[in-house]
Coordinates of C-alpha atoms in Angstrom, one line a residue:
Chain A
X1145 CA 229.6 44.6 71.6
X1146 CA 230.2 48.6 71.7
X1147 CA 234.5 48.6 72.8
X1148 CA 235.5 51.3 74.1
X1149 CA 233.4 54.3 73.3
X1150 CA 234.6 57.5 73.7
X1151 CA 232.6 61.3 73.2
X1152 CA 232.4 63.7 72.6
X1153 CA 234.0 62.9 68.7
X1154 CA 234.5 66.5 68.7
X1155 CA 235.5 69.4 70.7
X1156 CA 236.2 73.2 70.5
X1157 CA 237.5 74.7 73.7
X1158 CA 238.6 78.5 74.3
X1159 CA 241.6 79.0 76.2
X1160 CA 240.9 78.9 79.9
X1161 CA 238.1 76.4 79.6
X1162 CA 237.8 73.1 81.4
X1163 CA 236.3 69.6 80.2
X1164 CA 235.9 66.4 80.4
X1165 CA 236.5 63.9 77.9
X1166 CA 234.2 60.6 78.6
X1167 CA 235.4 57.0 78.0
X1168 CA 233.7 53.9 78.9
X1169 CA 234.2 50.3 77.6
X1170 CA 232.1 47.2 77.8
X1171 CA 234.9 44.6 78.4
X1172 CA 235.7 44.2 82.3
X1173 CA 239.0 45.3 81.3
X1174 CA 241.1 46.1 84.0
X1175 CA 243.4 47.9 82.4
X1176 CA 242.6 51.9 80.4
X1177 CA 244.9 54.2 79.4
X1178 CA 244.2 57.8 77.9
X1179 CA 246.8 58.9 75.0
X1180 CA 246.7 61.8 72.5
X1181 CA 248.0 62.2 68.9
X1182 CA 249.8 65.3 68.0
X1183 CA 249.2 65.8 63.9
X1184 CA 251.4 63.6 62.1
X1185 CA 253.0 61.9 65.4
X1186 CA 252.6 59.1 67.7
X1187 CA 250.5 58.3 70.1
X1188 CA 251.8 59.6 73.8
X1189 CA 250.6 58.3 77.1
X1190 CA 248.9 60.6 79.2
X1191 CA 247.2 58.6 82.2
X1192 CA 246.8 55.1 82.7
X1193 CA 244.8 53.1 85.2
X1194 CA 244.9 49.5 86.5
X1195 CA 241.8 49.1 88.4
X1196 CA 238.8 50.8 89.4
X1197 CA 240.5 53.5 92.3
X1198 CA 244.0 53.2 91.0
X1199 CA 245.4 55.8 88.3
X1200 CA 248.8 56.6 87.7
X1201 CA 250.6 58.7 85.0
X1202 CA 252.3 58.3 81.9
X1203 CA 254.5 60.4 79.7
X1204 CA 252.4 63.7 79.3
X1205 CA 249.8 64.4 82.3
X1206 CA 251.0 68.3 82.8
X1207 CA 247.3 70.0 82.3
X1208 CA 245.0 66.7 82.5
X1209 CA 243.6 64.8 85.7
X1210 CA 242.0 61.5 85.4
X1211 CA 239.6 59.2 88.1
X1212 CA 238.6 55.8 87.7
X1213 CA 235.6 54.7 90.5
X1214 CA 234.2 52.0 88.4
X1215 CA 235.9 49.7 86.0
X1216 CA 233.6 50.9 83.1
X1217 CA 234.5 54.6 83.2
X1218 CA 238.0 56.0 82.8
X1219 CA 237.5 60.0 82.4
X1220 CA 239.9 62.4 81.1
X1221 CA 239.7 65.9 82.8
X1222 CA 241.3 69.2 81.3
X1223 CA 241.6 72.0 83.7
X1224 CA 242.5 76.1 81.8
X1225 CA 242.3 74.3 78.4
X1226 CA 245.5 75.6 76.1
X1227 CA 246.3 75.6 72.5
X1228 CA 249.3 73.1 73.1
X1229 CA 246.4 70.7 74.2
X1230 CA 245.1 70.9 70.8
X1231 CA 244.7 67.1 69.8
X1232 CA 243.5 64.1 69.5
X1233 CA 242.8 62.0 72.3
X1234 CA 242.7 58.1 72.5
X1235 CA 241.2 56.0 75.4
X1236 CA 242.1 52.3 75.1
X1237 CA 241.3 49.0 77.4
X1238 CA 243.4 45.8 77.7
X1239 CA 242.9 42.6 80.1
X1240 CA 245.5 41.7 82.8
X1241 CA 247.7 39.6 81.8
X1242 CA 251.4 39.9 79.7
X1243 CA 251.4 40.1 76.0
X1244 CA 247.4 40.9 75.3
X1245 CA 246.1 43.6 73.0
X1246 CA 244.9 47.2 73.8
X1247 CA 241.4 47.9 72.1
X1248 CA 241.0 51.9 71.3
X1249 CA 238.1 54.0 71.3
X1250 CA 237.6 56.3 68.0
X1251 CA 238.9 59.5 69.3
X1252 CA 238.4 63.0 70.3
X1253 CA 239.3 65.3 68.2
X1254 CA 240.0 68.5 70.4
X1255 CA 240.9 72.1 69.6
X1256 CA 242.0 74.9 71.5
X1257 CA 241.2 78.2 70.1
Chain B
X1479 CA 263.1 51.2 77.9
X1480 CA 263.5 49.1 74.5
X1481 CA 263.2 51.3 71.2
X1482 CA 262.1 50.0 67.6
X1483 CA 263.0 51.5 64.2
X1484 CA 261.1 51.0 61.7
X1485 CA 261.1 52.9 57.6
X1486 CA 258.9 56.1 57.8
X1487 CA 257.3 55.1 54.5
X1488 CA 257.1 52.0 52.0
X1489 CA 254.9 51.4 49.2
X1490 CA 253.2 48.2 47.5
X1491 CA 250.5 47.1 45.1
X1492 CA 247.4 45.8 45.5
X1493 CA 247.4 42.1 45.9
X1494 CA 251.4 41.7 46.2
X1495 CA 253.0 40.8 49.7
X1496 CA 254.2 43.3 51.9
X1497 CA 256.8 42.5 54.7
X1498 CA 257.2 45.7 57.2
X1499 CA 260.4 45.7 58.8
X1500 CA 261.3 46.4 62.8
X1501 CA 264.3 46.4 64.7
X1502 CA 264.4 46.2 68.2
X1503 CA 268.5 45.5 69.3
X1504 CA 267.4 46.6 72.3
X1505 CA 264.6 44.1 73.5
X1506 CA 264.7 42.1 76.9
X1507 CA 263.9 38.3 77.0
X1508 CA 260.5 39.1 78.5
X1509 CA 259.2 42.2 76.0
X1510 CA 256.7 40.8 73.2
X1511 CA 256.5 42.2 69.9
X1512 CA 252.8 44.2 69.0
X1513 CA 251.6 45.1 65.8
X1514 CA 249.2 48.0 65.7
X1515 CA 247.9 49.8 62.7
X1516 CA 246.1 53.3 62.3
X1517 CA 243.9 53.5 59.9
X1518 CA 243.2 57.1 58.3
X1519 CA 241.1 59.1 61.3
X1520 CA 240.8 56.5 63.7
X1521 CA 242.4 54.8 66.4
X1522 CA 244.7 52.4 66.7
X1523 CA 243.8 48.5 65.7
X1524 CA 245.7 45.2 67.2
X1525 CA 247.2 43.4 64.5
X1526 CA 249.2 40.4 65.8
X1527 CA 252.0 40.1 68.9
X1528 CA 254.6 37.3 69.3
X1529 CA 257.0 36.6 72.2
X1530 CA 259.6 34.0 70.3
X1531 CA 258.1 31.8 68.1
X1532 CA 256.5 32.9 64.2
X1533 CA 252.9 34.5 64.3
X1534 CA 249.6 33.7 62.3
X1535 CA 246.4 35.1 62.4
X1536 CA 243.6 35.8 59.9
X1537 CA 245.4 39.7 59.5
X1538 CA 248.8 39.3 59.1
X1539 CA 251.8 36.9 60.1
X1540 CA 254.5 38.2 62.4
X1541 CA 258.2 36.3 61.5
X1542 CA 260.7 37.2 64.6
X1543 CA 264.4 37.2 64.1
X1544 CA 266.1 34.0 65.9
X1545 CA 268.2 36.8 68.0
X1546 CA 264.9 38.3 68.0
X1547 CA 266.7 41.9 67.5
X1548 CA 264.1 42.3 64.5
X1549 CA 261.1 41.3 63.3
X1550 CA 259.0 41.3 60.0
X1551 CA 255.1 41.7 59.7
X1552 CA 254.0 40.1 56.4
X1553 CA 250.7 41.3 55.2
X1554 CA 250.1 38.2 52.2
X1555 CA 248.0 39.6 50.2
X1556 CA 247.5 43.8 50.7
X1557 CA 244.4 45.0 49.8
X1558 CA 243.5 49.1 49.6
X1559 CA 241.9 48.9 52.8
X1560 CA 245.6 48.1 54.4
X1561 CA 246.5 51.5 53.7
X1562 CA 247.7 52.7 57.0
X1563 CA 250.6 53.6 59.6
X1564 CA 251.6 50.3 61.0
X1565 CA 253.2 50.1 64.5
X1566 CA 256.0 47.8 65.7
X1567 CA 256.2 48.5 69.9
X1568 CA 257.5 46.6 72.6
X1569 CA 255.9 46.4 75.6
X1570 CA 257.5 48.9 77.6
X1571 CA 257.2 47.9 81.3
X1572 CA 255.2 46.5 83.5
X1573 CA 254.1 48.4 86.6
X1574 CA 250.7 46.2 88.5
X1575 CA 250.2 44.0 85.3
X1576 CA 249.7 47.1 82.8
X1577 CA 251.0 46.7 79.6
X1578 CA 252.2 50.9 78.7
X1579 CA 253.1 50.3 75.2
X1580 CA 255.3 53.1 73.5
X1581 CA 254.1 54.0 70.6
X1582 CA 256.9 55.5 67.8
X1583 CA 256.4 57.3 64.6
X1584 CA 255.5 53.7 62.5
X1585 CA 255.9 53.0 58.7
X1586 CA 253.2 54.5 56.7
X1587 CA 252.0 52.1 53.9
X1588 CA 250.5 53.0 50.7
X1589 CA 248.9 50.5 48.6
X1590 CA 248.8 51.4 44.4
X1591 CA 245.9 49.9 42.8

């Protein structure tokens, strides 16, 4: 039972570059969210998504775009990468229902150079 | 949306109890309680959530406040491996059945040996 498995782990990108960060969990979870982790912060929503087809954002989505077409997959895109986008990045799955636990992928670490 | 506070740091010893505090004087009648904890370099982990009533599971045991304006995670026996940030959230809203959980800075717990 793999979770949610996230790559690359690790990520150098210069400034003006575009990605894609991958996620995909094994759980029929409805529910994925993307977040990333400033250095010695908390953990800030970027995108979330309820279904496959259905995405809207959270906190922080200035720079990043997100699709969902299956419910397996729940990609993270970054369009002109930028240092402030230097982070790490955390995809996570829950089930429907009130009061159930989000599982998280391992992270991607990213830096902008 | 309903905040928790929580100590930036607290210390223990190996094999003592722990009890990591939360307030939440803000929460609704409908927000549960979650427990998350980051270990070093990875993502976040469920630990145990609780609506009303006291909390056990093979982890940790969650003790809510009768007012329920605080909460206590009790960790019975820490271990070195419980070394971590430890997050007390409330379930922020709920927009389709998503659970967008808020994540603040947490309590960072050493463990002495």
């Amino acid at each position: 039972n793999a979770g949610v498995t996230q790559t690359p782990k690790f990520r150098i990108l210069k400034i003006g570059q575009s990605m894609t960060l991958q996620c995909t969990q094994d759980m029929n979870h409805n529910y994925m969210y993307w977040y990333r982790q400033d250095p010695g912060m908390g953990l800030k929503l970027i995108y979330y998504s309820v279904g496959a087809g259905i995405t809207d954002k959270g906190e922080v989505p200035n720079g990043y775009n997100v699709s969902r077409s299956t419910t397996e997959d729940f990609p993270l895109r970054l369009e002109l990468a930028a240092p402030s986008q230097t982070s790490v990045y955390f995809c996570a799955s829950s089930p429907s229902g009130a009061g159930l636990g989000y599982t998280f992928g391992s992270g991607t670490r990213l830096t902008v150079v | 949306d309903a905040k928790t506070t929580q100590p930036n740091s607290m210390e223990s010893n190996e094999e003592e109890p722990v009890h990591l505090p939360c307030n939440h004087s803000t929460i609704s009648g409908t927000d549960y309680i979650h427990w998350y904890r980051q270990l070093p370099s990875q993502g976040p982990e469920y630990v145990i959530h609780g609506l009303t009533s006291n909390v056990n599971n093979r982890m940790a045991s969650l003790a809510i406040a009768e007012d329920r304006k605080s909460s206590t995670l009790i960790l019975h026996r820490a271990t070195l491996r419980d070394a971590a940030v430890y997050y007390c959230i409330l379930r922020d809203s709920i927009i389709q059945g998503a659970q967008k959980l808020v994540f603040g800075q947490g309590t960072r717990l050493t463990i002495n040996p």
